[in-house]
Amino acid sequence: MQQFTCMVIRLNSGLLRKPWGCQVMARPSSDLAAFREIFSKAKNIAIITGAGVSAESGVPTFRGAGGYWRKWQAQELATPEAFSRNPSRVWEFYHYRREVMITKNPNQAHLAIAGCEERLAKQGRKVTVITQNIDELHRGAGSKNVLELHGSLFKTRCMTCGHEAANHRRPICAALAGKGAPSPDSHDAEIPVEQLPRCEQTGCRGLLRPAVVWFGETLDSDILTSAEQVLDSCDLCLVVGTSSVVYPAAMFAPQVAARRVPVAEFNMETTPATMNFKFHFHGPCGTTLPPALARHESEQL
């Protein structure tokens, strides 16, 4: 499965020092009882999520055959160059995606993760979600400890002053109302740039862009640092609905496994990283994850 990606970057932290492809491990287990025993003792759980967890909520991925908006694939629109050339078209694309997302709800996988975080917090245990998704469905499910590696559809950043803010307006600006239809027969709205979303900081009025990581851009260094700290200290790691081909996130779980921390993969298919992990649970995340994260018999009520 082709994956929505940004550029590969180099990090100097201890977490990403060693190559991970050289470690030979046994075939991963699908023994749920064995996973649950490890889960019952874990104090710091990292959960890395990708597009697969949101696909079950009906979120379009814009990947592979048929992954088009009008006649363009996401890779042709989600770049700084595309926005510079045609900000109206790019904003139509993101307006469409925002409008679609407003109709989607967290699924059983999102809810299982959020419920687990809330329950374990009362026991002095921590769950942190590190997600590649930009849909905010983890937050919608109630997750509090969420690191959004690729930003959010519902945040904007000013091209002039750099101010970043949450933005859930419908439509995000009057000129985009009714625009963004995905049909190949739809024509560009060609909205004048001065009518596109603008910064409301005093004296600015700069052009806003979606606060997401586009192809060719580096990830936010503060968020990456936080993710590395979580992964460096976790004693259990789950990889949920990700194809493990988007870098740098694809390196995270194999690096955790390389320091002999149990890693469990929940996915519809095996991935290039599967053989590095202790567990692999095949199937829809909304089916496999809830029983894995349910209250263990050893937990106090």
PDB file of C-alpha atoms in Angstrom:
ATOM      1  CA  MET A   1       0.000   0.000   0.000  1.00  0.00           C
ATOM      2  CA  GLN A   2       1.359   3.381  -1.010  1.00  0.00           C
ATOM      3  CA  GLN A   3       1.654   5.764   1.884  1.00  0.00           C
ATOM      4  CA  PHE A   4       1.149   9.494   2.268  1.00  0.00           C
ATOM      5  CA  THR A   5       4.647  10.657   3.175  1.00  0.00           C
ATOM      6  CA  CYS A   6       6.935  13.572   3.796  1.00  0.00           C
ATOM      7  CA  MET A   7      10.672  13.710   3.306  1.00  0.00           C
ATOM      8  CA  VAL A   8      13.071  11.360   5.070  1.00  0.00           C
ATOM      9  CA  ILE A   9      15.019  13.302   7.668  1.00  0.00           C
ATOM     10  CA  ARG A  10      18.056  12.600   9.792  1.00  0.00           C
ATOM     11  CA  LEU A  11      17.880  12.739  13.559  1.00  0.00           C
ATOM     12  CA  ASN A  12      20.761  12.651  16.009  1.00  0.00           C
ATOM     13  CA  SER A  13      18.928  11.293  19.012  1.00  0.00           C
ATOM     14  CA  GLY A  14      19.833   7.979  20.595  1.00  0.00           C
ATOM     15  CA  LEU A  15      16.508   6.513  19.477  1.00  0.00           C
ATOM     16  CA  LEU A  16      17.400   6.657  15.790  1.00  0.00           C
ATOM     17  CA  ARG A  17      21.085   5.848  15.891  1.00  0.00           C
ATOM     18  CA  LYS A  18      21.198   2.221  14.802  1.00  0.00           C
ATOM     19  CA  PRO A  19      19.984   0.708  11.540  1.00  0.00           C
ATOM     20  CA  TRP A  20      17.052  -1.548  12.294  1.00  0.00           C
ATOM     21  CA  GLY A  21      17.059  -3.880   9.308  1.00  0.00           C
ATOM     22  CA  CYS A  22      19.925  -6.029  10.555  1.00  0.00           C
ATOM     23  CA  GLN A  23      18.186  -7.655  13.514  1.00  0.00           C
ATOM     24  CA  VAL A  24      16.849 -11.160  12.878  1.00  0.00           C
ATOM     25  CA  MET A  25      13.825 -12.093  14.969  1.00  0.00           C
ATOM     26  CA  ALA A  26      11.430 -15.019  15.193  1.00  0.00           C
ATOM     27  CA  ARG A  27       8.105 -14.900  13.381  1.00  0.00           C
ATOM     28  CA  PRO A  28       5.739 -12.677  15.391  1.00  0.00           C
ATOM     29  CA  SER A  29       3.147 -14.320  17.604  1.00  0.00           C
ATOM     30  CA  SER A  30      -0.629 -13.881  17.436  1.00  0.00           C
ATOM     31  CA  ASP A  31      -1.130 -15.132  20.999  1.00  0.00           C
ATOM     32  CA  LEU A  32      -3.540 -12.608  22.505  1.00  0.00           C
ATOM     33  CA  ALA A  33      -3.204 -14.045  26.026  1.00  0.00           C
ATOM     34  CA  ALA A  34       0.577 -13.576  25.888  1.00  0.00           C
ATOM     35  CA  PHE A  35       0.154  -9.992  24.708  1.00  0.00           C
ATOM     36  CA  ARG A  36      -2.396  -9.319  27.452  1.00  0.00           C
ATOM     37  CA  GLU A  37       0.030 -10.555  30.110  1.00  0.00           C
ATOM     38  CA  ILE A  38       2.666  -8.068  28.933  1.00  0.00           C
ATOM     39  CA  PHE A  39       0.025  -5.336  28.602  1.00  0.00           C
ATOM     40  CA  SER A  40      -1.094  -5.881  32.199  1.00  0.00           C
ATOM     41  CA  LYS A  41       2.394  -4.983  33.473  1.00  0.00           C
ATOM     42  CA  ALA A  42       3.234  -2.096  31.121  1.00  0.00           C
ATOM     43  CA  LYS A  43       3.574   1.352  32.698  1.00  0.00           C
ATOM     44  CA  ASN A  44       4.344   3.489  29.629  1.00  0.00           C
ATOM     45  CA  ILE A  45       2.565   2.436  26.439  1.00  0.00           C
ATOM     46  CA  ALA A  46       3.267   4.076  23.080  1.00  0.00           C
ATOM     47  CA  ILE A  47       0.686   3.608  20.323  1.00  0.00           C
ATOM     48  CA  ILE A  48       1.750   4.542  16.782  1.00  0.00           C
ATOM     49  CA  THR A  49      -1.203   4.918  14.403  1.00  0.00           C
ATOM     50  CA  GLY A  50      -1.582   5.378  10.657  1.00  0.00           C
ATOM     51  CA  ALA A  51      -4.218   5.658   7.958  1.00  0.00           C
ATOM     52  CA  GLY A  52      -5.571   2.149   8.556  1.00  0.00           C
ATOM     53  CA  VAL A  53      -7.097   3.089  11.882  1.00  0.00           C
ATOM     54  CA  SER A  54      -9.106   5.913  10.274  1.00  0.00           C
ATOM     55  CA  ALA A  55     -10.015   4.017   7.099  1.00  0.00           C
ATOM     56  CA  GLU A  56     -12.528   2.066   9.191  1.00  0.00           C
ATOM     57  CA  SER A  57     -14.288   5.364   9.890  1.00  0.00           C
ATOM     58  CA  GLY A  58     -14.673   5.887   6.142  1.00  0.00           C
ATOM     59  CA  VAL A  59     -11.887   8.455   5.840  1.00  0.00           C
ATOM     60  CA  PRO A  60     -10.588   8.662   2.239  1.00  0.00           C
ATOM     61  CA  THR A  61      -6.871   7.927   1.969  1.00  0.00           C
ATOM     62  CA  PHE A  62      -6.236   9.390  -1.530  1.00  0.00           C
ATOM     63  CA  ARG A  63      -3.776   6.582  -2.152  1.00  0.00           C
ATOM     64  CA  GLY A  64      -3.339   3.934  -4.802  1.00  0.00           C
ATOM     65  CA  ALA A  65      -5.700   3.255  -7.707  1.00  0.00           C
ATOM     66  CA  GLY A  66      -8.655   5.597  -7.618  1.00  0.00           C
ATOM     67  CA  GLY A  67      -7.028   7.830  -5.007  1.00  0.00           C
ATOM     68  CA  TYR A  68      -7.780  11.019  -6.877  1.00  0.00           C
ATOM     69  CA  TRP A  69      -9.405  14.349  -6.109  1.00  0.00           C
ATOM     70  CA  ARG A  70     -10.667  15.535  -9.476  1.00  0.00           C
ATOM     71  CA  LYS A  71      -7.752  14.571 -11.739  1.00  0.00           C
ATOM     72  CA  TRP A  72      -4.987  14.995  -9.186  1.00  0.00           C
ATOM     73  CA  GLN A  73      -3.451  12.660  -6.664  1.00  0.00           C
ATOM     74  CA  ALA A  74      -2.706  14.049  -3.215  1.00  0.00           C
ATOM     75  CA  GLN A  75       1.020  14.076  -3.954  1.00  0.00           C
ATOM     76  CA  GLU A  76       0.347  16.680  -6.648  1.00  0.00           C
ATOM     77  CA  LEU A  77      -1.588  18.985  -4.315  1.00  0.00           C
ATOM     78  CA  ALA A  78       0.017  18.528  -0.895  1.00  0.00           C
ATOM     79  CA  THR A  79       3.242  20.390  -1.622  1.00  0.00           C
ATOM     80  CA  PRO A  80       4.506  23.920  -0.971  1.00  0.00           C
ATOM     81  CA  GLU A  81       5.031  24.319  -4.714  1.00  0.00           C
ATOM     82  CA  ALA A  82       1.406  23.434  -5.525  1.00  0.00           C
ATOM     83  CA  PHE A  83       0.166  25.937  -2.957  1.00  0.00           C
ATOM     84  CA  SER A  84       2.449  28.625  -4.335  1.00  0.00           C
ATOM     85  CA  ARG A  85       1.238  27.972  -7.902  1.00  0.00           C
ATOM     86  CA  ASN A  86      -2.465  27.638  -7.151  1.00  0.00           C
ATOM     87  CA  PRO A  87      -3.543  28.314  -3.554  1.00  0.00           C
ATOM     88  CA  SER A  88      -7.204  28.335  -4.596  1.00  0.00           C
ATOM     89  CA  ARG A  89      -7.066  24.750  -5.910  1.00  0.00           C
ATOM     90  CA  VAL A  90      -5.162  23.489  -2.871  1.00  0.00           C
ATOM     91  CA  TRP A  91      -7.607  25.198  -0.512  1.00  0.00           C
ATOM     92  CA  GLU A  92     -10.536  23.623  -2.410  1.00  0.00           C
ATOM     93  CA  PHE A  93      -8.916  20.209  -1.858  1.00  0.00           C
ATOM     94  CA  TYR A  94      -8.449  20.795   1.858  1.00  0.00           C
ATOM     95  CA  HIS A  95     -11.886  22.376   2.249  1.00  0.00           C
ATOM     96  CA  TYR A  96     -13.349  19.187   0.746  1.00  0.00           C
ATOM     97  CA  ARG A  97     -11.323  17.040   3.123  1.00  0.00           C
ATOM     98  CA  ARG A  98     -12.413  19.127   6.133  1.00  0.00           C
ATOM     99  CA  GLU A  99     -16.066  18.870   5.123  1.00  0.00           C
ATOM    100  CA  VAL A 100     -15.770  15.096   4.685  1.00  0.00           C
ATOM    101  CA  MET A 101     -14.075  14.689   8.072  1.00  0.00           C
ATOM    102  CA  ILE A 102     -16.832  16.555   9.874  1.00  0.00           C
ATOM    103  CA  THR A 103     -19.175  13.720   8.830  1.00  0.00           C
ATOM    104  CA  LYS A 104     -16.892  10.973  10.204  1.00  0.00           C
ATOM    105  CA  ASN A 105     -16.805   9.557  13.715  1.00  0.00           C
ATOM    106  CA  PRO A 106     -14.172   7.705  15.755  1.00  0.00           C
ATOM    107  CA  ASN A 107     -14.455   3.952  15.355  1.00  0.00           C
ATOM    108  CA  GLN A 108     -13.995   1.136  17.867  1.00  0.00           C
ATOM    109  CA  ALA A 109     -10.200   1.278  17.560  1.00  0.00           C
ATOM    110  CA  HIS A 110     -10.078   4.997  18.402  1.00  0.00           C
ATOM    111  CA  LEU A 111     -12.476   4.452  21.302  1.00  0.00           C
ATOM    112  CA  ALA A 112     -10.502   1.478  22.636  1.00  0.00           C
ATOM    113  CA  ILE A 113      -7.301   3.534  22.689  1.00  0.00           C
ATOM    114  CA  ALA A 114      -8.980   6.498  24.386  1.00  0.00           C
ATOM    115  CA  GLY A 115     -10.698   4.276  26.936  1.00  0.00           C
ATOM    116  CA  CYS A 116      -7.438   2.513  27.708  1.00  0.00           C
ATOM    117  CA  GLU A 117      -5.639   5.828  28.236  1.00  0.00           C
ATOM    118  CA  GLU A 118      -8.318   7.104  30.621  1.00  0.00           C
ATOM    119  CA  ARG A 119      -8.493   3.847  32.579  1.00  0.00           C
ATOM    120  CA  LEU A 120      -4.740   3.353  32.955  1.00  0.00           C
ATOM    121  CA  ALA A 121      -4.187   6.985  33.949  1.00  0.00           C
ATOM    122  CA  LYS A 122      -6.153   6.267  37.135  1.00  0.00           C
ATOM    123  CA  GLN A 123      -3.632   3.492  37.862  1.00  0.00           C
ATOM    124  CA  GLY A 124      -0.612   5.769  37.366  1.00  0.00           C
ATOM    125  CA  ARG A 125       0.102   4.287  33.939  1.00  0.00           C
ATOM    126  CA  LYS A 126       0.489   6.298  30.748  1.00  0.00           C
ATOM    127  CA  VAL A 127      -0.682   5.827  27.150  1.00  0.00           C
ATOM    128  CA  THR A 128       0.580   8.150  24.419  1.00  0.00           C
ATOM    129  CA  VAL A 129      -0.678   8.160  20.831  1.00  0.00           C
ATOM    130  CA  ILE A 130       1.812   9.076  18.101  1.00  0.00           C
ATOM    131  CA  THR A 131      -0.265   9.455  14.952  1.00  0.00           C
ATOM    132  CA  GLN A 132       0.488  10.076  11.308  1.00  0.00           C
ATOM    133  CA  ASN A 133      -3.168  10.996  10.742  1.00  0.00           C
ATOM    134  CA  ILE A 134      -4.398  14.572  10.367  1.00  0.00           C
ATOM    135  CA  ASP A 135      -8.098  13.897  11.027  1.00  0.00           C
ATOM    136  CA  GLU A 136      -8.240  14.510  14.831  1.00  0.00           C
ATOM    137  CA  LEU A 137     -10.327  11.349  15.315  1.00  0.00           C
ATOM    138  CA  HIS A 138      -8.142  10.312  18.267  1.00  0.00           C
ATOM    139  CA  ARG A 139      -8.995  13.578  20.005  1.00  0.00           C
ATOM    140  CA  GLY A 140     -12.634  13.122  19.035  1.00  0.00           C
ATOM    141  CA  ALA A 141     -12.600   9.739  20.761  1.00  0.00           C
ATOM    142  CA  GLY A 142     -11.271  11.326  23.949  1.00  0.00           C
ATOM    143  CA  SER A 143      -7.515  10.690  23.753  1.00  0.00           C
ATOM    144  CA  LYS A 144      -5.579  13.408  25.588  1.00  0.00           C
ATOM    145  CA  ASN A 145      -1.928  12.422  25.042  1.00  0.00           C
ATOM    146  CA  VAL A 146      -1.736  12.755  21.251  1.00  0.00           C
ATOM    147  CA  LEU A 147       1.283  13.733  19.156  1.00  0.00           C
ATOM    148  CA  GLU A 148       0.221  14.607  15.600  1.00  0.00           C
ATOM    149  CA  LEU A 149       3.322  14.027  13.478  1.00  0.00           C
ATOM    150  CA  HIS A 150       1.787  15.404  10.289  1.00  0.00           C
ATOM    151  CA  GLY A 151      -0.318  18.209  11.757  1.00  0.00           C
ATOM    152  CA  SER A 152      -4.085  18.609  11.565  1.00  0.00           C
ATOM    153  CA  LEU A 153      -6.735  19.399   8.958  1.00  0.00           C
ATOM    154  CA  PHE A 154      -8.309  21.661  11.534  1.00  0.00           C
ATOM    155  CA  LYS A 155      -5.337  23.928  12.157  1.00  0.00           C
ATOM    156  CA  THR A 156      -4.007  26.759  10.003  1.00  0.00           C
ATOM    157  CA  ARG A 157      -0.684  28.555   9.761  1.00  0.00           C
ATOM    158  CA  CYS A 158      -0.101  32.070   8.477  1.00  0.00           C
ATOM    159  CA  MET A 159       2.326  32.351   5.572  1.00  0.00           C
ATOM    160  CA  THR A 160       3.290  35.854   6.747  1.00  0.00           C
ATOM    161  CA  CYS A 161       3.533  35.878  10.551  1.00  0.00           C
ATOM    162  CA  GLY A 162       3.666  32.109  11.180  1.00  0.00           C
ATOM    163  CA  HIS A 163       0.798  32.120  13.690  1.00  0.00           C
ATOM    164  CA  GLU A 164      -0.777  28.673  14.046  1.00  0.00           C
ATOM    165  CA  ALA A 165      -4.256  28.121  15.435  1.00  0.00           C
ATOM    166  CA  ALA A 166      -7.133  25.650  15.579  1.00  0.00           C
ATOM    167  CA  ASN A 167      -9.840  26.374  13.034  1.00  0.00           C
ATOM    168  CA  HIS A 168     -13.088  24.394  12.819  1.00  0.00           C
ATOM    169  CA  ARG A 169     -15.138  26.964  10.885  1.00  0.00           C
ATOM    170  CA  ARG A 170     -17.592  25.746   8.237  1.00  0.00           C
ATOM    171  CA  PRO A 171     -16.730  26.947   5.660  1.00  0.00           C
ATOM    172  CA  ILE A 172     -13.292  28.182   6.608  1.00  0.00           C
ATOM    173  CA  CYS A 173     -13.984  31.281   4.479  1.00  0.00           C
ATOM    174  CA  ALA A 174     -17.070  32.494   2.597  1.00  0.00           C
ATOM    175  CA  ALA A 175     -15.495  32.037  -0.842  1.00  0.00           C
ATOM    176  CA  LEU A 176     -15.044  28.286  -0.274  1.00  0.00           C
ATOM    177  CA  ALA A 177     -18.718  27.659   0.529  1.00  0.00           C
ATOM    178  CA  GLY A 178     -19.998  24.935  -1.782  1.00  0.00           C
ATOM    179  CA  LYS A 179     -16.594  24.494  -3.422  1.00  0.00           C
ATOM    180  CA  GLY A 180     -14.203  21.533  -3.521  1.00  0.00           C
ATOM    181  CA  ALA A 181     -16.384  18.954  -5.307  1.00  0.00           C
ATOM    182  CA  PRO A 182     -14.140  15.927  -6.040  1.00  0.00           C
ATOM    183  CA  SER A 183     -15.637  14.894  -9.386  1.00  0.00           C
ATOM    184  CA  PRO A 184     -13.204  14.859 -12.338  1.00  0.00           C
ATOM    185  CA  ASP A 185     -15.777  16.995 -14.182  1.00  0.00           C
ATOM    186  CA  SER A 186     -15.590  19.778 -11.580  1.00  0.00           C
ATOM    187  CA  HIS A 187     -13.766  22.949 -12.531  1.00  0.00           C
ATOM    188  CA  ASP A 188     -11.407  24.993 -10.394  1.00  0.00           C
ATOM    189  CA  ALA A 189     -13.171  27.795  -8.550  1.00  0.00           C
ATOM    190  CA  GLU A 190     -10.208  30.109  -9.197  1.00  0.00           C
ATOM    191  CA  ILE A 191     -10.886  32.052  -6.012  1.00  0.00           C
ATOM    192  CA  PRO A 192      -8.897  35.316  -5.840  1.00  0.00           C
ATOM    193  CA  VAL A 193      -6.106  34.970  -3.308  1.00  0.00           C
ATOM    194  CA  GLU A 194      -7.412  37.881  -1.231  1.00  0.00           C
ATOM    195  CA  GLN A 195     -10.662  35.923  -0.675  1.00  0.00           C
ATOM    196  CA  LEU A 196      -8.932  32.774   0.586  1.00  0.00           C
ATOM    197  CA  PRO A 197      -8.513  32.167   4.352  1.00  0.00           C
ATOM    198  CA  ARG A 198      -6.610  35.062   5.909  1.00  0.00           C
ATOM    199  CA  CYS A 199      -4.806  35.570   9.206  1.00  0.00           C
ATOM    200  CA  GLU A 200      -6.770  37.427  11.883  1.00  0.00           C
ATOM    201  CA  GLN A 201      -3.784  38.430  13.994  1.00  0.00           C
ATOM    202  CA  THR A 202      -3.740  42.181  14.535  1.00  0.00           C
ATOM    203  CA  GLY A 203      -2.315  43.982  11.511  1.00  0.00           C
ATOM    204  CA  CYS A 204      -1.444  40.819   9.571  1.00  0.00           C
ATOM    205  CA  ARG A 205      -4.082  39.521   7.113  1.00  0.00           C
ATOM    206  CA  GLY A 206      -1.527  37.114   5.635  1.00  0.00           C
ATOM    207  CA  LEU A 207      -2.600  34.102   3.581  1.00  0.00           C
ATOM    208  CA  LEU A 208      -3.348  31.020   5.688  1.00  0.00           C
ATOM    209  CA  ARG A 209      -2.329  27.490   4.716  1.00  0.00           C
ATOM    210  CA  PRO A 210      -3.360  24.159   6.246  1.00  0.00           C
ATOM    211  CA  ALA A 211      -1.073  23.372   9.185  1.00  0.00           C
ATOM    212  CA  VAL A 212      -0.142  19.958   7.851  1.00  0.00           C
ATOM    213  CA  VAL A 213       3.196  18.524   6.777  1.00  0.00           C
ATOM    214  CA  TRP A 214       3.357  18.525   3.004  1.00  0.00           C
ATOM    215  CA  PHE A 215       5.549  16.412   0.753  1.00  0.00           C
ATOM    216  CA  GLY A 216       9.070  17.803   0.841  1.00  0.00           C
ATOM    217  CA  GLU A 217       8.668  19.382   4.293  1.00  0.00           C
ATOM    218  CA  THR A 218      10.290  18.326   7.540  1.00  0.00           C
ATOM    219  CA  LEU A 219       8.300  17.397  10.618  1.00  0.00           C
ATOM    220  CA  ASP A 220       7.972  19.755  13.552  1.00  0.00           C
ATOM    221  CA  SER A 221      11.140  19.298  15.606  1.00  0.00           C
ATOM    222  CA  ASP A 222       9.369  19.759  18.967  1.00  0.00           C
ATOM    223  CA  ILE A 223       6.806  17.071  18.159  1.00  0.00           C
ATOM    224  CA  LEU A 224       9.551  14.740  16.936  1.00  0.00           C
ATOM    225  CA  THR A 225      11.532  15.283  20.114  1.00  0.00           C
ATOM    226  CA  SER A 226       8.454  14.508  22.217  1.00  0.00           C
ATOM    227  CA  ALA A 227       7.806  11.356  20.179  1.00  0.00           C
ATOM    228  CA  GLU A 228      11.389  10.193  20.641  1.00  0.00           C
ATOM    229  CA  GLN A 229      11.149  10.724  24.397  1.00  0.00           C
ATOM    230  CA  VAL A 230       7.958   8.662  24.540  1.00  0.00           C
ATOM    231  CA  LEU A 231       9.489   5.862  22.487  1.00  0.00           C
ATOM    232  CA  ASP A 232      12.715   5.922  24.473  1.00  0.00           C
ATOM    233  CA  SER A 233      10.832   5.396  27.748  1.00  0.00           C
ATOM    234  CA  CYS A 234       8.002   3.060  26.682  1.00  0.00           C
ATOM    235  CA  ASP A 235       7.872  -0.518  27.917  1.00  0.00           C
ATOM    236  CA  LEU A 236       5.263  -1.601  25.349  1.00  0.00           C
ATOM    237  CA  CYS A 237       4.628  -0.305  21.834  1.00  0.00           C
ATOM    238  CA  LEU A 238       1.631  -0.871  19.563  1.00  0.00           C
ATOM    239  CA  VAL A 239       1.676  -0.160  15.820  1.00  0.00           C
ATOM    240  CA  VAL A 240      -1.891   0.246  14.578  1.00  0.00           C
ATOM    241  CA  GLY A 241      -3.046   0.570  10.985  1.00  0.00           C
ATOM    242  CA  THR A 242       0.215   1.755   9.488  1.00  0.00           C
ATOM    243  CA  SER A 243       2.060   0.329   6.488  1.00  0.00           C
ATOM    244  CA  SER A 244       5.453   1.161   8.055  1.00  0.00           C
ATOM    245  CA  VAL A 245       6.755   2.844   4.910  1.00  0.00           C
ATOM    246  CA  VAL A 246       6.346   6.521   5.887  1.00  0.00           C
ATOM    247  CA  TYR A 247       9.564   7.976   7.220  1.00  0.00           C
ATOM    248  CA  PRO A 248      10.621   8.902   9.793  1.00  0.00           C
ATOM    249  CA  ALA A 249       7.678   7.213  11.559  1.00  0.00           C
ATOM    250  CA  ALA A 250       8.514   3.880   9.910  1.00  0.00           C
ATOM    251  CA  MET A 251      11.722   3.758  11.960  1.00  0.00           C
ATOM    252  CA  PHE A 252      10.065   4.272  15.324  1.00  0.00           C
ATOM    253  CA  ALA A 253       8.679   0.829  16.228  1.00  0.00           C
ATOM    254  CA  PRO A 254      11.623  -1.180  14.825  1.00  0.00           C
ATOM    255  CA  GLN A 255      13.952   0.971  16.926  1.00  0.00           C
ATOM    256  CA  VAL A 256      11.842   0.222  20.003  1.00  0.00           C
ATOM    257  CA  ALA A 257      11.983  -3.494  19.160  1.00  0.00           C
ATOM    258  CA  ALA A 258      15.760  -3.255  18.740  1.00  0.00           C
ATOM    259  CA  ARG A 259      16.084  -2.434  22.438  1.00  0.00           C
ATOM    260  CA  ARG A 260      14.003  -5.554  23.210  1.00  0.00           C
ATOM    261  CA  VAL A 261      10.797  -3.778  24.154  1.00  0.00           C
ATOM    262  CA  PRO A 262       7.719  -5.783  23.039  1.00  0.00           C
ATOM    263  CA  VAL A 263       6.053  -4.355  19.934  1.00  0.00           C
ATOM    264  CA  ALA A 264       2.620  -5.495  18.733  1.00  0.00           C
ATOM    265  CA  GLU A 265       1.398  -4.762  15.222  1.00  0.00           C
ATOM    266  CA  PHE A 266      -2.332  -4.543  14.464  1.00  0.00           C
ATOM    267  CA  ASN A 267      -2.970  -4.382  10.738  1.00  0.00           C
ATOM    268  CA  MET A 268      -4.877  -5.772   7.789  1.00  0.00           C
ATOM    269  CA  GLU A 269      -1.618  -6.948   6.235  1.00  0.00           C
ATOM    270  CA  THR A 270       1.983  -7.640   7.067  1.00  0.00           C
ATOM    271  CA  THR A 271       4.419  -4.775   6.529  1.00  0.00           C
ATOM    272  CA  PRO A 272       8.154  -4.396   5.838  1.00  0.00           C
ATOM    273  CA  ALA A 273       8.648  -4.132   9.609  1.00  0.00           C
ATOM    274  CA  THR A 274       6.462  -7.061  10.752  1.00  0.00           C
ATOM    275  CA  MET A 275       9.325  -9.517  11.295  1.00  0.00           C
ATOM    276  CA  ASN A 276      10.934  -7.114  13.777  1.00  0.00           C
ATOM    277  CA  PHE A 277       7.973  -7.351  16.141  1.00  0.00           C
ATOM    278  CA  LYS A 278       6.978  -9.719  18.928  1.00  0.00           C
ATOM    279  CA  PHE A 279       3.283  -9.796  17.973  1.00  0.00           C
ATOM    280  CA  HIS A 280       1.192  -9.365  14.846  1.00  0.00           C
ATOM    281  CA  PHE A 281      -2.616  -9.361  14.974  1.00  0.00           C
ATOM    282  CA  HIS A 282      -4.218  -9.584  11.545  1.00  0.00           C
ATOM    283  CA  GLY A 283      -7.585  -8.001  10.814  1.00  0.00           C
ATOM    284  CA  PRO A 284      -9.504  -4.730  11.087  1.00  0.00           C
ATOM    285  CA  CYS A 285      -8.151  -2.609  13.944  1.00  0.00           C
ATOM    286  CA  GLY A 286     -11.680  -1.946  15.155  1.00  0.00           C
ATOM    287  CA  THR A 287     -12.054  -5.693  15.716  1.00  0.00           C
ATOM    288  CA  THR A 288      -8.608  -6.716  16.966  1.00  0.00           C
ATOM    289  CA  LEU A 289      -7.723  -3.767  19.196  1.00  0.00           C
ATOM    290  CA  PRO A 290     -10.655  -3.567  21.677  1.00  0.00           C
ATOM    291  CA  PRO A 291     -10.090  -7.040  23.208  1.00  0.00           C
ATOM    292  CA  ALA A 292      -6.349  -6.407  23.338  1.00  0.00           C
ATOM    293  CA  LEU A 293      -6.772  -3.187  25.322  1.00  0.00           C
ATOM    294  CA  ALA A 294      -9.741  -4.177  27.479  1.00  0.00           C
ATOM    295  CA  ARG A 295      -9.445  -4.188  31.253  1.00  0.00           C
ATOM    296  CA  HIS A 296      -7.124  -6.979  32.376  1.00  0.00           C
ATOM    297  CA  GLU A 297      -8.243  -9.218  35.231  1.00  0.00           C
ATOM    298  CA  SER A 298      -5.261  -8.014  37.278  1.00  0.00           C
ATOM    299  CA  GLU A 299      -6.377  -4.363  37.115  1.00  0.00           C
ATOM    300  CA  GLN A 300      -7.996  -2.861  40.152  1.00  0.00           C
ATOM    301  CA  LEU A 301     -11.535  -1.603  39.666  1.00  0.00           C
TER     302      LEU A 301
END
